[in-house]
Coordinates of C-alpha atoms in Angstrom, one line a residue:
Chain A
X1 CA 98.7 110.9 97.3
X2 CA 99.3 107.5 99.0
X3 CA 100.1 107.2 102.5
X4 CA 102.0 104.7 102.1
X5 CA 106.0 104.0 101.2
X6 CA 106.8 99.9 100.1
X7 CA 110.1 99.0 98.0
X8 CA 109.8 99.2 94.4
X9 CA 111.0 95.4 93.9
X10 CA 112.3 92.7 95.8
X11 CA 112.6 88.8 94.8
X12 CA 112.3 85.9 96.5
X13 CA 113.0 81.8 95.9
X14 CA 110.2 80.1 95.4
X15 CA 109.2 78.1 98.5
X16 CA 110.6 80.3 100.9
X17 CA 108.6 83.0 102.6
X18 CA 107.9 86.4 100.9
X19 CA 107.9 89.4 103.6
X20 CA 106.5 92.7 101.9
X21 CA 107.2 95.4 104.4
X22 CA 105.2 99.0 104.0
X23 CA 105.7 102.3 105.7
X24 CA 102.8 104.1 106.8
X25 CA 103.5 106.6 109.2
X26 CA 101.1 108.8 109.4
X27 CA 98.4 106.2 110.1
X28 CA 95.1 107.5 111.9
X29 CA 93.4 105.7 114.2
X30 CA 90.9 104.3 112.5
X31 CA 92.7 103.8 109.3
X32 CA 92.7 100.3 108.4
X33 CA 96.0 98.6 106.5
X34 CA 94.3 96.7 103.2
X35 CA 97.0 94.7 100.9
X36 CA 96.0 93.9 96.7
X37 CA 97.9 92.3 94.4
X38 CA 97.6 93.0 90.8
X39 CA 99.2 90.0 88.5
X40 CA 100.0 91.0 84.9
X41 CA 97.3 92.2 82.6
X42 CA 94.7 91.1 85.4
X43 CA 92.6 93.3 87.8
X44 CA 94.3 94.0 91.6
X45 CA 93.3 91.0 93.8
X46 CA 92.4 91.6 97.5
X47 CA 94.4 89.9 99.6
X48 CA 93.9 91.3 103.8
X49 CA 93.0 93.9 106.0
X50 CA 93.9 94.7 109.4
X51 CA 93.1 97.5 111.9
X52 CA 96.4 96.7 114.9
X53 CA 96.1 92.4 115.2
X54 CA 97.9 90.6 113.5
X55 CA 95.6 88.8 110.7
X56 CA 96.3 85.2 108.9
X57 CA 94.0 83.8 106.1
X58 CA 94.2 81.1 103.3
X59 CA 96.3 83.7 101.1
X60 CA 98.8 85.3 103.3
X61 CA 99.5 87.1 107.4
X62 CA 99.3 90.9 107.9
X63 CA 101.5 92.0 110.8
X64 CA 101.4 94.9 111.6
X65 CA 103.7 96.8 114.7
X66 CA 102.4 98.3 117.4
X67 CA 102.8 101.8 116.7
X68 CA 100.9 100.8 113.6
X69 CA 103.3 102.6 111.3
X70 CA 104.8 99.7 109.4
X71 CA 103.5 96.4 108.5
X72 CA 104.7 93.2 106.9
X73 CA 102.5 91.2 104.5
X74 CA 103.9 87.8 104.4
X75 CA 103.8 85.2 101.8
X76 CA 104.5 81.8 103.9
X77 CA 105.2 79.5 100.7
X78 CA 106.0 81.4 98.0
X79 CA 105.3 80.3 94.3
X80 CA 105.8 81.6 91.2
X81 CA 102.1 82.5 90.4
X82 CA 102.7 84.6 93.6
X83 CA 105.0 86.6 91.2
X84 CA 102.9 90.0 91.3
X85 CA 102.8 94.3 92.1
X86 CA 101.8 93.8 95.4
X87 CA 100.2 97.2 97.0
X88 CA 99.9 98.5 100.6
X89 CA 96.9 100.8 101.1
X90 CA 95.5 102.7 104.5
X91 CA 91.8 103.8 104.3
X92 CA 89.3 104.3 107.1
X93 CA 86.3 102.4 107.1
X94 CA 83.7 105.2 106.9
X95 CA 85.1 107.4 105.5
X96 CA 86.2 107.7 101.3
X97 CA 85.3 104.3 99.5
X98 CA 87.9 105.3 97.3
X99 CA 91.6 102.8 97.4
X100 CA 94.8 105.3 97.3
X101 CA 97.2 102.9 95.2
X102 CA 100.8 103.9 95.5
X103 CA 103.4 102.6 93.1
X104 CA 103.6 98.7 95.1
X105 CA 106.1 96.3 95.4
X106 CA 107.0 93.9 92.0
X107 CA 107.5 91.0 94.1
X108 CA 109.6 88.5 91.4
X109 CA 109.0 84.8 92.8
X110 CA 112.2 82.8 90.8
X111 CA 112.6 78.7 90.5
Chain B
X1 CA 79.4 84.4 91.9
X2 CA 80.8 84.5 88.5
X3 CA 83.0 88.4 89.1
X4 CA 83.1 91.6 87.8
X5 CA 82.7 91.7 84.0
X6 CA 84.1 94.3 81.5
X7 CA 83.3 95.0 78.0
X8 CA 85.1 95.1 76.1
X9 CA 88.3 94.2 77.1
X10 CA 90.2 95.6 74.7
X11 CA 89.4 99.0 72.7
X12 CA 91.5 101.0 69.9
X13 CA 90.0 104.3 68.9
X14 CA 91.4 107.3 66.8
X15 CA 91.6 110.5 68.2
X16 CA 88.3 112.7 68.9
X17 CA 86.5 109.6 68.7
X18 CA 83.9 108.4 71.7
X19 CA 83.8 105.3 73.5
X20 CA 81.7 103.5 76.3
X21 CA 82.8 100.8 78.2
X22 CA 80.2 99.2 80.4
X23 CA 80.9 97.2 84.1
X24 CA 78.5 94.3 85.2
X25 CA 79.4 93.9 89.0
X26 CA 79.0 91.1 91.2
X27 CA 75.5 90.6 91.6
X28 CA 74.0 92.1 95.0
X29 CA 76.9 94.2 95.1
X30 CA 75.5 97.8 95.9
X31 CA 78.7 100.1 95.7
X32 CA 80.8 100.0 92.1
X33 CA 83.9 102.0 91.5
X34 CA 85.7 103.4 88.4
X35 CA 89.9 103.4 88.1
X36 CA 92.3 104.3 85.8
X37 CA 95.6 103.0 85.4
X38 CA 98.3 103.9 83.0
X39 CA 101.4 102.1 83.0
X40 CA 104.2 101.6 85.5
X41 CA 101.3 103.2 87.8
X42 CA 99.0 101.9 90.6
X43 CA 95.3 102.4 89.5
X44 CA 93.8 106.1 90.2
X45 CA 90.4 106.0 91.7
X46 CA 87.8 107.9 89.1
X47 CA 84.4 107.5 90.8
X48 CA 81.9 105.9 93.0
X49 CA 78.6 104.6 92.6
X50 CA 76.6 103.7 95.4
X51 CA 73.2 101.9 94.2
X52 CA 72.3 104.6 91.3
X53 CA 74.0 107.2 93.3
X54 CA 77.3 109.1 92.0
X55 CA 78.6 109.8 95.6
X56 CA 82.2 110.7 94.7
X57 CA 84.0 111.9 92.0
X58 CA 87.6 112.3 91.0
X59 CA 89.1 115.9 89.8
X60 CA 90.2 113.1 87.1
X61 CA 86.7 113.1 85.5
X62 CA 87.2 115.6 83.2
X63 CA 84.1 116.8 81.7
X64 CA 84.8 114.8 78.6
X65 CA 84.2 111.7 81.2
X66 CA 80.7 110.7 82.2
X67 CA 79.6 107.4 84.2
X68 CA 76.1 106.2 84.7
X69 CA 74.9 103.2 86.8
X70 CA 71.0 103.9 85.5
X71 CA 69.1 101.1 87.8
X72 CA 71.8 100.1 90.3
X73 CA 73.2 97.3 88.5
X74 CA 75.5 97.4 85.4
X75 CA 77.8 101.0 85.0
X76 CA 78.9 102.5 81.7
X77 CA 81.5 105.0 81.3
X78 CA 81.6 107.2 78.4
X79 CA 84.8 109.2 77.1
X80 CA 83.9 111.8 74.6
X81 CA 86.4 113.6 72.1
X82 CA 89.0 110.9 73.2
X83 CA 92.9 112.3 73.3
X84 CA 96.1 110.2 73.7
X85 CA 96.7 111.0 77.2
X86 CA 93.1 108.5 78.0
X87 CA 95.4 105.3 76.8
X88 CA 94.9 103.4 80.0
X89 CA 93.7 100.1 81.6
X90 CA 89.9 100.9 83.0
X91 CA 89.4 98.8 85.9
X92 CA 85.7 98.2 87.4
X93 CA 85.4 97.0 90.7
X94 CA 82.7 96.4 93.2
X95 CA 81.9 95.5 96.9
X96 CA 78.7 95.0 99.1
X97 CA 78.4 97.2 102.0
X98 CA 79.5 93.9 104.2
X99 CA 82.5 93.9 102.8
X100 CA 84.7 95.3 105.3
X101 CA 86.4 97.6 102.4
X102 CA 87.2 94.7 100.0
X103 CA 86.8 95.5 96.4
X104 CA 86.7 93.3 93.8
X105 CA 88.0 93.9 90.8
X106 CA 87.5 93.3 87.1
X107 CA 89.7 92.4 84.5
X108 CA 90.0 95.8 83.1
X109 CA 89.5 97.2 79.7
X110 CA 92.7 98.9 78.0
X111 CA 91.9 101.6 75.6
X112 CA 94.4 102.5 73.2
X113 CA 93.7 106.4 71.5
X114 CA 95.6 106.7 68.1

């Protein structure tokens, strides 16, 4: 099962920021927080990883609290080929290869 | 770099029939993975490869599934006596072990059982 609890939709206006919160509160230590997206009919799309920093690259920021049991992907500019099921995933480096998808968030970017 | 490749990318089969798909993966890329994803769902993890190596299997590899990666490169994954209930997208994906845990994904291949 996942270990991880996200919103089945949400929408946002195009331009604006796009904050995906997830639930994960029975993080382990060395569980690592990895966000994919998976757009229509395509395969999922890695997006970020963290461990507990905060993490910013070309696509999106991870933040993630300090209890680690919650995080926020965030979408700065949002655009509607950002429209997408976008999934929260804990896994520890190490350990399983294998990615626990849970249901993810529809994120539905409108004009 | 050109991605993970998947052939083919669409399939349609009758019931009790067999089918193979087959997953080229990036190239140096030593670990390849096997999903399943049926619809409204996220994808379910099937099995893992790691050079030639079947490391890790899912209970969801019934023993009508089989997957082979023969020399480390390209996989194929066979469904014998296909039923209704295999309709699903088949997603390949593949990482190097560099990758921090990224996986990249293919485009999938969506088998349809009549």
């Amino acid at each position: 099962d996942a270990k991880t609890t996200q919103p089945p939709s949400m929408d946002c206006a195009e331009g604006r920021a796009a904050n995906l919160p997830c639930n994960h509160s029975t993080i382990s230590g060395n569980e690592y927080v990895y966000w994919y997206r998976q757009i229509h009919s395509q395969g999922p799309q890695y997006i970020i990883h963290g461990l507990k920093n905060n993490e910013t690259n070309e696509m999106a920021s991870l933040i993630i609290t300090e209890d680690r049991k919650s995080s926020t992907l965030i979408l700065p500019h949002a655009t509607l080929r950002d429209t997408a099921v976008y999934y929260c995933i804990v896994r520890a480096q190490g350990g399983s290869e294998k990615l626990v998808f849970g249901k993810g968030t529809k994120l539905t970017v409108n004009p | 770099d050109t991605g993970v490749s998947q052939d083919p990318r669409h399939k349609i089969t009758k019931r009790g029939q067999n089918v193979t798909f087959r997953c080229d993966p990036i190239s140096e890329h030593n670990r390849l993975y096997w999903y399943r994803q049926t619809l409204g769902q996220g994808p379910e993890f099937l099995t893992y490869f790691q050079n030639e190596a079947q490391l890790e299997k899912s209970r969801l590899l019934s023993d009508r599934f089989s997957a082979e990666r023969p020399k480390g490169s390209f996989s194929t994954l066979e469904i014998q006596r296909t039923e209704q209930g295999d309709s699903a997208m088949y997603l390949c994906a593949s990482s190097h072990r560099s990758s921090g845990g990224k996986q990249y994904f293919g485009p999938g291949t969506r088998l349809t059982v009549l």
